[in-house]
């Protein structure tokens, strides 16, 4: 498998936007506090990255499919933590 | 200007991932609290969407350029609020 420079650039960009949520997951996991975090942000993010996956499939664009697929999974983890640690 | 179905799908996906941060900005603005929000998340996001803009320019992909450009601006606003409202 050989990647073009453009595909490598897209993958690096996608890795950044994909892993960005990991520090937030770690923080929520460690502190068990999500009071200041917006649930709306993660709900809209999940919808958006889901649509990006569809877009990537239609355009046959590997970086978009791969990175947004993982992003959907990570955002689901964060949404789970938001629900688990919400203040009643 | 006429858009293909694929471009419309990409724009809708991009609008979602772009506007997702707005509820977080509103929440931080209203509560003046960002203690539970990860600064690392927004730092990596800004780097990532910046690289997506470059990718979009290289690929000549309008939805990617437009949405990630706006996203970079919105994430900068959130980063400003994170710095302004951080607890000393």
Short mmCIF file of C-alpha atoms in Angstrom, two decimals:
data_model
loop_
_atom_site.label_atom_id
_atom_site.label_comp_id
_atom_site.label_asym_id
_atom_site.label_seq_id
_atom_site.Cartn_x
_atom_site.Cartn_y
_atom_site.Cartn_z
CA UNK A 1 0.00 0.00 0.00
CA UNK A 2 1.46 3.32 -1.09
CA UNK A 3 0.13 6.68 0.07
CA UNK A 4 0.38 9.96 -1.82
CA UNK A 5 1.63 13.10 -0.06
CA UNK A 6 -1.96 14.40 -0.06
CA UNK A 7 -3.21 11.23 1.64
CA UNK A 8 -0.46 11.46 4.27
CA UNK A 9 -1.38 15.13 4.94
CA UNK A 10 -5.05 14.16 5.27
CA UNK A 11 -4.19 11.30 7.61
CA UNK A 12 -2.03 13.54 9.86
CA UNK A 13 -4.81 16.17 9.94
CA UNK A 14 -7.35 13.44 10.64
CA UNK A 15 -5.22 11.88 13.38
CA UNK A 16 -5.09 15.29 15.14
CA UNK A 17 -8.82 15.99 14.95
CA UNK A 18 -9.49 12.35 15.89
CA UNK A 19 -7.20 12.11 18.93
CA UNK A 20 -8.12 15.61 20.19
CA UNK A 21 -10.93 14.18 22.31
CA UNK A 22 -8.55 11.79 24.13
CA UNK A 23 -7.23 14.43 26.62
CA UNK A 24 -10.89 15.27 27.37
CA UNK A 25 -11.73 11.59 27.92
CA UNK A 26 -8.70 11.19 30.22
CA UNK A 27 -9.66 14.32 32.18
CA UNK A 28 -13.28 13.21 32.63
CA UNK A 29 -12.15 9.67 33.54
CA UNK A 30 -9.65 10.95 36.14
CA UNK A 31 -11.75 13.69 37.76
CA UNK A 32 -15.17 12.06 37.27
CA UNK A 33 -16.42 15.60 36.63
CA UNK A 34 -18.03 16.82 33.39
CA UNK A 35 -20.04 19.77 34.74
CA UNK A 36 -18.39 22.41 32.53
CA UNK A 37 -18.39 20.23 29.39
CA UNK A 38 -21.22 20.74 26.89
CA UNK A 39 -23.24 17.58 26.07
CA UNK A 40 -24.59 19.44 23.02
CA UNK A 41 -21.06 19.70 21.66
CA UNK A 42 -20.54 15.94 21.70
CA UNK A 43 -24.04 15.17 20.39
CA UNK A 44 -23.53 17.43 17.36
CA UNK A 45 -19.95 16.13 16.92
CA UNK A 46 -21.20 12.54 16.78
CA UNK A 47 -23.80 13.45 14.13
CA UNK A 48 -21.18 15.40 12.17
CA UNK A 49 -18.44 12.75 12.13
CA UNK A 50 -21.09 10.13 11.24
CA UNK A 51 -22.01 12.20 8.17
CA UNK A 52 -18.28 12.65 7.36
CA UNK A 53 -17.94 8.85 7.25
CA UNK A 54 -20.78 8.72 4.70
CA UNK A 55 -19.13 11.55 2.73
CA UNK A 56 -15.81 9.69 2.74
CA UNK A 57 -17.49 6.53 1.45
CA UNK A 58 -19.22 8.46 -1.35
CA UNK A 59 -15.98 10.25 -2.31
CA UNK A 60 -13.90 7.08 -1.80
CA UNK A 61 -11.59 9.14 0.45
CA UNK A 62 -9.61 6.90 2.80
CA UNK A 63 -8.38 9.55 5.32
CA UNK A 64 -11.92 10.86 5.84
CA UNK A 65 -13.45 7.40 6.34
CA UNK A 66 -10.74 6.09 8.68
CA UNK A 67 -10.31 9.15 10.89
CA UNK A 68 -14.00 9.98 11.27
CA UNK A 69 -14.85 6.34 11.98
CA UNK A 70 -12.40 6.28 14.90
CA UNK A 71 -13.60 9.76 15.92
CA UNK A 72 -17.18 8.49 16.12
CA UNK A 73 -16.00 5.74 18.49
CA UNK A 74 -14.01 8.11 20.71
CA UNK A 75 -16.83 10.65 20.88
CA UNK A 76 -19.17 7.82 21.88
CA UNK A 77 -16.83 7.00 24.78
CA UNK A 78 -16.86 10.66 25.87
CA UNK A 79 -20.67 10.78 25.60
CA UNK A 80 -20.85 7.66 27.81
CA UNK A 81 -18.65 9.38 30.42
CA UNK A 82 -20.83 12.52 30.20
CA UNK A 83 -23.91 10.43 31.01
CA UNK A 84 -22.13 8.38 33.68
CA UNK A 85 -20.68 11.37 35.55
CA UNK A 86 -23.49 13.87 35.08
CA UNK A 87 -24.66 15.59 38.25
CA UNK A 88 -28.18 14.63 39.20
CA UNK B 1 -23.00 28.18 -8.31
CA UNK B 2 -24.30 24.63 -8.41
CA UNK B 3 -23.38 22.02 -5.80
CA UNK B 4 -23.31 18.25 -6.34
CA UNK B 5 -25.06 15.93 -3.89
CA UNK B 6 -21.66 14.91 -2.58
CA UNK B 7 -20.69 18.53 -1.93
CA UNK B 8 -23.99 19.15 -0.12
CA UNK B 9 -23.40 16.05 2.05
CA UNK B 10 -19.89 17.25 2.85
CA UNK B 11 -21.15 20.73 3.69
CA UNK B 12 -23.87 19.38 6.03
CA UNK B 13 -21.30 17.10 7.73
CA UNK B 14 -18.89 20.02 7.95
CA UNK B 15 -21.53 22.38 9.34
CA UNK B 16 -22.22 19.85 12.13
CA UNK B 17 -18.57 19.30 13.10
CA UNK B 18 -17.99 23.06 12.76
CA UNK B 19 -20.91 24.31 14.86
CA UNK B 20 -20.46 21.56 17.50
CA UNK B 21 -18.18 23.80 19.55
CA UNK B 22 -20.80 26.59 19.73
CA UNK B 23 -22.76 25.00 22.65
CA UNK B 24 -19.43 24.66 24.49
CA UNK B 25 -18.58 28.32 23.81
CA UNK B 26 -22.03 29.39 25.04
CA UNK B 27 -21.70 27.27 28.17
CA UNK B 28 -18.23 28.63 29.01
CA UNK B 29 -19.38 32.19 28.24
CA UNK B 30 -22.46 31.86 30.48
CA UNK B 31 -20.93 30.02 33.45
CA UNK B 32 -17.43 31.52 33.20
CA UNK B 33 -16.23 28.05 34.22
CA UNK B 34 -13.97 25.79 32.15
CA UNK B 35 -12.43 23.66 34.91
CA UNK B 36 -13.66 20.31 33.51
CA UNK B 37 -12.85 21.18 29.88
CA UNK B 38 -9.53 19.90 28.50
CA UNK B 39 -7.23 22.62 27.06
CA UNK B 40 -5.29 19.82 25.31
CA UNK B 41 -8.43 18.91 23.36
CA UNK B 42 -8.77 22.40 21.89
CA UNK B 43 -5.02 22.79 21.24
CA UNK B 44 -4.92 19.53 19.23
CA UNK B 45 -8.23 20.42 17.51
CA UNK B 46 -6.82 23.76 16.34
CA UNK B 47 -3.72 22.05 14.92
CA UNK B 48 -5.89 19.40 13.27
CA UNK B 49 -8.42 21.72 11.61
CA UNK B 50 -5.53 23.93 10.46
CA UNK B 51 -4.01 20.92 8.68
CA UNK B 52 -7.46 20.03 7.25
CA UNK B 53 -7.60 23.50 5.67
CA UNK B 54 -4.24 22.81 3.98
CA UNK B 55 -5.51 19.37 2.88
CA UNK B 56 -8.64 20.95 1.43
CA UNK B 57 -6.59 23.50 -0.51
CA UNK B 58 -4.32 20.75 -1.91
CA UNK B 59 -7.32 18.58 -2.87
CA UNK B 60 -9.32 21.61 -4.07
CA UNK B 61 -12.18 20.42 -1.82
CA UNK B 62 -14.57 23.28 -1.00
CA UNK B 63 -16.46 21.70 1.95
CA UNK B 64 -13.20 20.84 3.73
CA UNK B 65 -11.67 24.30 3.26
CA UNK B 66 -14.80 26.25 4.26
CA UNK B 67 -15.86 24.21 7.28
CA UNK B 68 -12.41 23.75 8.78
CA UNK B 69 -11.60 27.43 8.26
CA UNK B 70 -14.65 28.44 10.30
CA UNK B 71 -13.89 25.65 12.79
CA UNK B 72 -10.40 27.07 13.33
CA UNK B 73 -11.97 30.45 14.16
CA UNK B 74 -14.53 28.99 16.57
CA UNK B 75 -11.94 26.82 18.33
CA UNK B 76 -9.77 29.92 18.72
CA UNK B 77 -12.69 31.66 20.47
CA UNK B 78 -13.06 28.66 22.82
CA UNK B 79 -9.32 28.63 23.50
CA UNK B 80 -9.52 32.34 24.37
CA UNK B 81 -12.34 31.62 26.85
CA UNK B 82 -10.32 28.71 28.32
CA UNK B 83 -7.40 31.09 28.98
CA UNK B 84 -9.65 33.92 30.22
CA UNK B 85 -11.63 31.77 32.66
CA UNK B 86 -8.89 29.41 33.83
CA UNK B 87 -8.58 29.05 37.59
CA UNK B 88 -5.33 30.48 38.92
#
